[in-house]
Amino acid sequence: MTEKGKVITRFPPSPTGFLHIGRARTALFNYLFTRKNGGEMIFRLEDTDQARSTKKFEDNIIESLAWLGISYDQGPFRQSERTEMYKKYLKQIIDAGLAYTSIETDPNDPKISKEVIRFKNPNKKVQFSDLVRGEIEFDTTDLKDFVIARNINDPLYHFTVVVDDFEMGVTHVIRGDDHISNTPRQILIQEAIDAPRPIYAHIPLILAPDRSKLSGRHGAVGVTEYRELGYLPEALINYLALLGWNPGTDKEVFTMEELTAEFDFSAVQKGGAIFDLTKLKWLNKEHMKLMPEDKFEMEVMKYLSEEIKTEAKFSMILPKILPLIKERISTFGEIKEMAEKEELQYFFSMPEYAPESLLCPPKFRKDKVVDLSSIKAILSDLKALIEPLKEDFDQSIIKDTIWPYAEERGRGIVLWAMRYALSGQEKSPDPFTLASVIGKTETLKRLENAIQKIK
Ligand code: GLU
């Protein structure tokens, strides 16, 4: 027996697909409501569709919930293990004359006839009040005598969900509003088996930016996909909570604890919630900023290639580039993109490039015509300026040393040549930052290397 007055919720996915963000948000709203009210959440796998339910999907759902930090108090239960109980209730309502077995011919093939169990519709008006939608009324007449089981051993969703919610003492049914039209049928079945009616909260669907139903063709929809793209579970949770729920303030960055404290159905919108990847990315970056340094480093490590990780100077350089990486990325997956664009390798090893690249493109110069021999002279001057500096210089020391010279010779030309000599890239941090990351010795080596390139 459950404690009287205790909130009991349930998250009952069908293991017929990977956990997608829509279902994950349903799980989250259940979780937040349950925790806020000191209740218990049940996790139930609705696997009566044996043909489409697989272990692979089951595992994916379980792992995704764990990764997101959405815990439950009971389960996983499996409907496939509860057939006897459904049978008991089916018999009970058939015996009471509230459902009946009917032999019907297959609409596609009149030669085939099969048995189904239909619910005897009392044809009445059903009213219920929904925590999000308010008062709702349905006339069940249109539903006719709907099918609740293929046979006594093979009950269908409407029946199993009602029996389970009753047997498990569920007090609140929180689910996507694509289920709203199922509710009248389920209420009729509850009345037939003498089950109390739970409180309903139907939450708005997640829509694509064009207001169509969000699906794979709009990009990643699986929780695991976001995990692989290098999103933080904290950020995805934060984002999903804001999809349809409005905290009523300007605050946007929330931890799970804060969400639990503030979540409330009265602030859940009725209309569809539009998925906005830019906002998710922004939140991911915000949560990255909140990460302790060591955790951030651990996460970065997962996305760096073996090639980089086995570089001789790796452990010396890594701490210095972590802040640069943090500034540059919104998701950890972007570290891979940085590597692909050659934006990381040069921190660890001598870059390769054609000597002509050392020439600053005209659009960055101010009227000064340059050729490679003057670049060569500039690089030598830079070497001479840097040589007397202490080994561990920071970027402001280098900048102060070089700036007056750059002003005199033409900032665009000098800074470009220095940056290119150090990184071999058109896009990279400024040359002072680069020099401070790779250190004085390596800086001089790379300047000399550039000089040698120019014949
Ligand atoms: N198995 C159903 C689904 O995944 C559950 C719906 C409900 O919450 O009642 O859609």
GROMACS .gro file of C-alpha atoms in nm, residues 131-451:
model
  321
  131LEU     CA    1  -0.304   2.072  -1.476
  132VAL     CA    2  -0.191   2.234  -1.800
  133ARG     CA    3  -0.500   2.245  -2.019
  134GLY     CA    4  -0.766   2.316  -1.759
  135GLU     CA    5  -1.117   2.168  -1.787
  136ILE     CA    6  -1.165   1.926  -2.074
  137GLU     CA    7  -1.480   1.754  -2.190
  138PHE     CA    8  -1.516   1.472  -2.441
  139ASP     CA    9  -1.819   1.291  -2.572
  140THR     CA   10  -1.713   0.928  -2.588
  141THR     CA   11  -1.990   0.829  -2.828
  142ASP     CA   12  -1.762   0.877  -3.127
  143LEU     CA   13  -1.520   0.623  -2.988
  144LYS     CA   14  -1.771   0.340  -3.039
  145ASP     CA   15  -1.696   0.008  -2.869
  146PHE     CA   16  -1.320   0.031  -2.894
  147VAL     CA   17  -1.082  -0.265  -2.894
  148ILE     CA   18  -0.892  -0.321  -2.567
  149ALA     CA   19  -0.728  -0.657  -2.640
  150ARG     CA   20  -0.645  -0.878  -2.935
  151ASN     CA   21  -0.746  -1.169  -2.714
  152ILE     CA   22  -0.751  -1.248  -2.343
  153ASN     CA   23  -0.372  -1.292  -2.340
  154ASP     CA   24  -0.291  -0.994  -2.556
  155PRO     CA   25  -0.420  -0.666  -2.411
  156LEU     CA   26  -0.360  -0.334  -2.585
  157TYR     CA   27  -0.213  -0.008  -2.462
  158HIS     CA   28  -0.530   0.162  -2.330
  159PHE     CA   29  -0.606  -0.134  -2.111
  160THR     CA   30  -0.259  -0.213  -1.981
  161VAL     CA   31  -0.183   0.151  -1.902
  162VAL     CA   32  -0.497   0.184  -1.691
  163VAL     CA   33  -0.443  -0.143  -1.505
  164ASP     CA   34  -0.080  -0.060  -1.435
  165ASP     CA   35  -0.145   0.293  -1.321
  166PHE     CA   36  -0.411   0.158  -1.084
  167GLU     CA   37  -0.205  -0.133  -0.953
  168MET     CA   38   0.095   0.092  -0.904
  169GLY     CA   39  -0.101   0.359  -0.722
  170VAL     CA   40  -0.023   0.630  -0.975
  171THR     CA   41  -0.167   0.964  -0.862
  172HIS     CA   42  -0.045   1.187  -1.147
  173VAL     CA   43  -0.025   1.109  -1.518
  174ILE     CA   44   0.215   1.354  -1.680
  175ARG     CA   45   0.262   1.295  -2.051
  176GLY     CA   46   0.277   1.454  -2.393
  177ASP     CA   47  -0.042   1.613  -2.517
  178ASP     CA   48  -0.049   1.374  -2.813
  179HIS     CA   49  -0.211   1.146  -2.552
  180ILE     CA   50  -0.489   1.384  -2.465
  181SER     CA   51  -0.739   1.214  -2.693
  182ASN     CA   52  -0.654   0.879  -2.531
  183THR     CA   53  -0.757   1.005  -2.191
  184PRO     CA   54  -1.138   0.965  -2.230
  185ARG     CA   55  -1.096   0.597  -2.326
  186GLN     CA   56  -0.867   0.542  -2.035
  187ILE     CA   57  -1.108   0.713  -1.796
  188LEU     CA   58  -1.388   0.484  -1.913
  189ILE     CA   59  -1.169   0.180  -1.847
  190GLN     CA   60  -1.076   0.315  -1.503
  191GLU     CA   61  -1.443   0.346  -1.418
  192ALA     CA   62  -1.503  -0.011  -1.536
  193ILE     CA   63  -1.233  -0.157  -1.312
  194ASP     CA   64  -1.320   0.074  -1.023
  195ALA     CA   65  -0.992   0.257  -1.027
  196PRO     CA   66  -0.962   0.612  -0.893
  197ARG     CA   67  -0.888   0.875  -1.153
  198PRO     CA   68  -0.536   1.014  -1.146
  199ILE     CA   69  -0.467   1.382  -1.197
  200TYR     CA   70  -0.364   1.459  -1.555
  201ALA     CA   71  -0.106   1.699  -1.691
  202HIS     CA   72  -0.066   1.697  -2.068
  203ILE     CA   73   0.244   1.887  -2.170
  204PRO     CA   74   0.283   2.063  -2.506
  205LEU     CA   75   0.466   1.888  -2.786
  206ILE     CA   76   0.808   1.997  -2.900
  207LEU     CA   77   0.787   2.153  -3.246
  208ALA     CA   78   1.048   2.219  -3.512
  209PRO     CA   79   1.115   2.586  -3.599
  210ASP     CA   80   0.862   2.555  -3.886
  211ARG     CA   81   0.603   2.444  -3.625
  212SER     CA   82   0.584   2.092  -3.765
  213LYS     CA   83   0.631   1.795  -3.535
  214LEU     CA   84   0.999   1.766  -3.444
  215SER     CA   85   1.162   1.467  -3.610
  216GLY     CA   86   1.492   1.329  -3.730
  217ARG     CA   87   1.481   1.536  -4.046
  218HIS     CA   88   1.527   1.849  -3.831
  219GLY     CA   89   1.855   1.724  -3.689
  220ALA     CA   90   1.947   1.528  -3.380
  221VAL     CA   91   1.651   1.408  -3.175
  222GLY     CA   92   1.801   1.120  -2.976
  223VAL     CA   93   1.940   1.189  -2.629
  224THR     CA   94   2.240   0.970  -2.715
  225GLU     CA   95   2.303   1.181  -3.024
  226TYR     CA   96   2.336   1.491  -2.809
  227ARG     CA   97   2.565   1.304  -2.577
  228GLU     CA   98   2.785   1.208  -2.870
  229LEU     CA   99   2.785   1.563  -3.005
  230GLY     CA  100   2.940   1.668  -2.676
  231TYR     CA  101   2.651   1.831  -2.497
  232LEU     CA  102   2.644   1.829  -2.119
  233PRO     CA  103   2.354   1.649  -1.954
  234GLU     CA  104   2.308   1.952  -1.726
  235ALA     CA  105   2.261   2.176  -2.029
  236LEU     CA  106   2.018   1.943  -2.202
  237ILE     CA  107   1.816   1.915  -1.881
  238ASN     CA  108   1.815   2.292  -1.840
  239TYR     CA  109   1.709   2.338  -2.200
  240LEU     CA  110   1.436   2.073  -2.193
  241ALA     CA  111   1.290   2.224  -1.877
  242LEU     CA  112   1.259   2.560  -2.050
  243LEU     CA  113   1.082   2.398  -2.347
  244GLY     CA  114   0.730   2.464  -2.241
  245TRP     CA  115   0.795   2.580  -1.886
  246ASN     CA  116   0.855   2.943  -1.801
  247PRO     CA  117   1.023   3.027  -1.471
  248GLY     CA  118   0.858   3.369  -1.473
  249THR     CA  119   1.189   3.554  -1.434
  250ASP     CA  120   1.485   3.638  -1.659
  251LYS     CA  121   1.689   3.355  -1.512
  252GLU     CA  122   1.778   3.100  -1.777
  253VAL     CA  123   2.063   2.895  -1.637
  254PHE     CA  124   1.934   2.640  -1.389
  255THR     CA  125   2.077   2.337  -1.214
  256MET     CA  126   1.858   2.033  -1.155
  257GLU     CA  127   1.816   2.139  -0.789
  258GLU     CA  128   1.701   2.484  -0.889
  259LEU     CA  129   1.459   2.342  -1.143
  260THR     CA  130   1.319   2.104  -0.884
  261ALA     CA  131   1.259   2.390  -0.646
  262GLU     CA  132   1.092   2.612  -0.902
  263PHE     CA  133   0.908   2.381  -1.138
  264ASP     CA  134   0.533   2.420  -1.141
  265PHE     CA  135   0.259   2.314  -1.383
  266SER     CA  136   0.084   2.648  -1.358
  267ALA     CA  137   0.379   2.792  -1.555
  268VAL     CA  138   0.369   2.530  -1.830
  269GLN     CA  139   0.239   2.669  -2.157
  270LYS     CA  140  -0.050   2.511  -2.347
  271GLY     CA  141   0.083   2.563  -2.700
  272GLY     CA  142   0.365   2.376  -2.868
  273ALA     CA  143   0.721   2.453  -2.763
  274ILE     CA  144   0.963   2.538  -3.044
  275PHE     CA  145   1.299   2.368  -3.044
  276ASP     CA  146   1.584   2.616  -3.071
  277LEU     CA  147   1.929   2.467  -3.121
  278THR     CA  148   2.103   2.804  -3.084
  279LYS     CA  149   1.961   2.841  -2.736
  280LEU     CA  150   2.062   2.487  -2.644
  281LYS     CA  151   2.417   2.560  -2.759
  282TRP     CA  152   2.422   2.881  -2.561
  283LEU     CA  153   2.307   2.699  -2.249
  284ASN     CA  154   2.568   2.432  -2.309
  285LYS     CA  155   2.837   2.698  -2.307
  286GLU     CA  156   2.694   2.851  -1.991
  287HIS     CA  157   2.707   2.513  -1.819
  288MET     CA  158   3.061   2.461  -1.947
  289LYS     CA  159   3.159   2.784  -1.774
  290LEU     CA  160   3.017   2.647  -1.451
  291MET     CA  161   3.224   2.329  -1.472
  292PRO     CA  162   3.516   2.283  -1.235
  293GLU     CA  163   3.848   2.299  -1.425
  294ASP     CA  164   3.934   1.934  -1.371
  295LYS     CA  165   3.598   1.818  -1.498
  296PHE     CA  166   3.628   2.039  -1.803
  297GLU     CA  167   3.973   1.895  -1.872
  298MET     CA  168   3.845   1.539  -1.839
  299GLU     CA  169   3.570   1.610  -2.087
  300VAL     CA  170   3.810   1.775  -2.335
  301MET     CA  171   4.036   1.470  -2.313
  302LYS     CA  172   3.756   1.251  -2.446
  303TYR     CA  173   3.744   1.451  -2.767
  304LEU     CA  174   4.114   1.493  -2.842
  305SER     CA  175   4.274   1.255  -3.089
  306GLU     CA  176   4.531   0.997  -2.983
  307GLU     CA  177   4.772   1.171  -3.215
  308ILE     CA  178   4.752   1.491  -3.013
  309LYS     CA  179   4.745   1.314  -2.678
  310THR     CA  180   5.071   1.137  -2.753
  311GLU     CA  181   5.258   1.454  -2.850
  312ALA     CA  182   5.573   1.499  -2.639
  313LYS     CA  183   5.466   1.838  -2.506
  314PHE     CA  184   5.103   1.744  -2.454
  315SER     CA  185   5.083   1.761  -2.076
  316MET     CA  186   5.277   2.086  -2.067
  317ILE     CA  187   5.068   2.261  -2.333
  318LEU     CA  188   4.721   2.130  -2.249
  319PRO     CA  189   4.660   2.340  -1.934
  320LYS     CA  190   4.752   2.652  -2.131
  321ILE     CA  191   4.513   2.585  -2.417
  322LEU     CA  192   4.216   2.478  -2.205
  323PRO     CA  193   4.098   2.840  -2.161
  324LEU     CA  194   4.137   2.896  -2.537
  325ILE     CA  195   3.933   2.587  -2.612
  326LYS     CA  196   3.669   2.690  -2.362
  327GLU     CA  197   3.637   3.028  -2.525
  328ARG     CA  198   3.611   2.878  -2.871
  329ILE     CA  199   3.357   2.595  -2.829
  330SER     CA  200   2.993   2.561  -2.729
  331THR     CA  201   2.989   2.180  -2.737
  332PHE     CA  202   3.271   1.937  -2.674
  333GLY     CA  203   3.212   1.786  -3.016
  334GLU     CA  204   3.345   2.109  -3.164
  335ILE     CA  205   3.690   2.009  -3.040
  336LYS     CA  206   3.691   1.748  -3.313
  337GLU     CA  207   3.597   2.016  -3.564
  338MET     CA  208   3.884   2.231  -3.436
  339ALA     CA  209   4.122   1.941  -3.489
  340GLU     CA  210   3.986   1.881  -3.839
  341LYS     CA  211   4.039   2.246  -3.924
  342GLU     CA  212   4.400   2.218  -3.800
  343GLU     CA  213   4.324   2.452  -3.515
  344LEU     CA  214   4.491   2.241  -3.247
  345GLN     CA  215   4.791   2.059  -3.387
  346TYR     CA  216   5.015   2.365  -3.411
  347PHE     CA  217   5.010   2.413  -3.035
  348PHE     CA  218   5.205   2.089  -3.008
  349SER     CA  219   5.423   2.071  -3.315
  350MET     CA  220   5.592   2.289  -3.576
  351PRO     CA  221   5.332   2.400  -3.831
  352GLU     CA  222   5.374   2.345  -4.202
  353TYR     CA  223   5.283   2.610  -4.457
  354ALA     CA  224   5.406   2.770  -4.775
  355PRO     CA  225   5.639   3.070  -4.719
  356GLU     CA  226   5.410   3.299  -4.924
  357SER     CA  227   5.148   3.263  -4.652
  358LEU     CA  228   5.366   3.480  -4.431
  359LEU     CA  229   5.270   3.774  -4.650
  360CYS     CA  230   4.982   3.960  -4.500
  361PRO     CA  231   4.688   3.972  -4.747
  362PRO     CA  232   4.639   4.324  -4.888
  363LYS     CA  233   4.306   4.376  -4.708
  364PHE     CA  234   4.488   4.365  -4.373
  365ARG     CA  235   4.770   4.599  -4.472
  366LYS     CA  236   4.769   4.973  -4.463
  367ASP     CA  237   4.914   5.080  -4.799
  368LYS     CA  238   5.249   4.922  -4.729
  369VAL     CA  239   5.382   4.703  -5.004
  370VAL     CA  240   5.570   4.406  -4.870
  371ASP     CA  241   5.772   4.126  -5.013
  372LEU     CA  242   5.914   3.814  -4.860
  373SER     CA  243   6.255   3.967  -4.800
  374SER     CA  244   6.107   4.239  -4.581
  375ILE     CA  245   5.908   3.970  -4.395
  376LYS     CA  246   6.234   3.790  -4.340
  377ALA     CA  247   6.379   4.106  -4.190
  378ILE     CA  248   6.073   4.151  -3.969
  379LEU     CA  249   6.098   3.796  -3.840
  380SER     CA  250   6.464   3.852  -3.753
  381ASP     CA  251   6.375   4.172  -3.569
  382LEU     CA  252   6.106   3.985  -3.377
  383LYS     CA  253   6.358   3.720  -3.277
  384ALA     CA  254   6.596   3.986  -3.155
  385LEU     CA  255   6.320   4.149  -2.950
  386ILE     CA  256   6.210   3.821  -2.791
  387GLU     CA  257   6.553   3.675  -2.722
  388PRO     CA  258   6.628   3.884  -2.410
  389LEU     CA  259   6.293   3.797  -2.244
  390LYS     CA  260   6.265   3.550  -1.956
  391GLU     CA  261   6.170   3.193  -2.050
  392ASP     CA  262   5.823   3.196  -1.897
  393PHE     CA  263   5.676   3.510  -2.044
  394ASP     CA  264   5.310   3.586  -2.041
  395GLN     CA  265   5.123   3.747  -2.325
  396SER     CA  266   5.129   4.098  -2.183
  397ILE     CA  267   5.509   4.098  -2.158
  398ILE     CA  268   5.537   3.990  -2.520
  399LYS     CA  269   5.282   4.238  -2.631
  400ASP     CA  270   5.455   4.526  -2.454
  401THR     CA  271   5.783   4.418  -2.612
  402ILE     CA  272   5.657   4.391  -2.965
  403TRP     CA  273   5.383   4.649  -2.990
  404PRO     CA  274   5.595   4.963  -3.049
  405TYR     CA  275   5.787   4.780  -3.322
  406ALA     CA  276   5.463   4.660  -3.482
  407GLU     CA  277   5.324   5.013  -3.479
  408GLU     CA  278   5.634   5.136  -3.652
  409ARG     CA  279   5.661   4.865  -3.921
  410GLY     CA  280   5.290   4.826  -3.982
  411ARG     CA  281   5.079   4.632  -3.735
  412GLY     CA  282   4.898   4.418  -3.992
  413ILE     CA  283   5.219   4.300  -4.153
  414VAL     CA  284   5.411   4.227  -3.834
  415LEU     CA  285   5.133   4.056  -3.642
  416TRP     CA  286   5.027   3.849  -3.941
  417ALA     CA  287   5.380   3.726  -4.009
  418MET     CA  288   5.438   3.643  -3.645
  419ARG     CA  289   5.106   3.464  -3.609
  420TYR     CA  290   5.163   3.267  -3.927
  421ALA     CA  291   5.514   3.173  -3.823
  422LEU     CA  292   5.381   3.041  -3.493
  423SER     CA  293   5.059   2.871  -3.604
  424GLY     CA  294   5.071   2.823  -3.981
  425GLN     CA  295   4.703   2.923  -3.977
  426GLU     CA  296   4.507   3.222  -4.099
  427LYS     CA  297   4.275   3.189  -3.804
  428SER     CA  298   4.428   3.136  -3.466
  429PRO     CA  299   4.462   3.323  -3.138
  430ASP     CA  300   4.670   3.641  -3.151
  431PRO     CA  301   5.049   3.597  -3.176
  432PHE     CA  302   5.110   3.705  -2.815
  433THR     CA  303   4.879   3.437  -2.681
  434LEU     CA  304   5.035   3.183  -2.915
  435ALA     CA  305   5.386   3.271  -2.803
  436SER     CA  306   5.293   3.247  -2.436
  437VAL     CA  307   5.136   2.904  -2.490
  438ILE     CA  308   5.428   2.749  -2.677
  439GLY     CA  309   5.694   2.928  -2.470
  440LYS     CA  310   5.999   3.135  -2.556
  441THR     CA  311   6.224   2.859  -2.689
  442GLU     CA  312   5.960   2.721  -2.922
  443THR     CA  313   5.863   3.073  -3.033
  444LEU     CA  314   6.220   3.147  -3.135
  445LYS     CA  315   6.245   2.811  -3.308
  446ARG     CA  316   5.934   2.877  -3.513
  447LEU     CA  317   6.043   3.228  -3.608
  448GLU     CA  318   6.375   3.085  -3.722
  449ASN     CA  319   6.196   2.813  -3.914
  450ALA     CA  320   5.994   3.079  -4.096
  451ILE     CA  321   6.312   3.271  -4.179
   0.00000   0.00000   0.00000
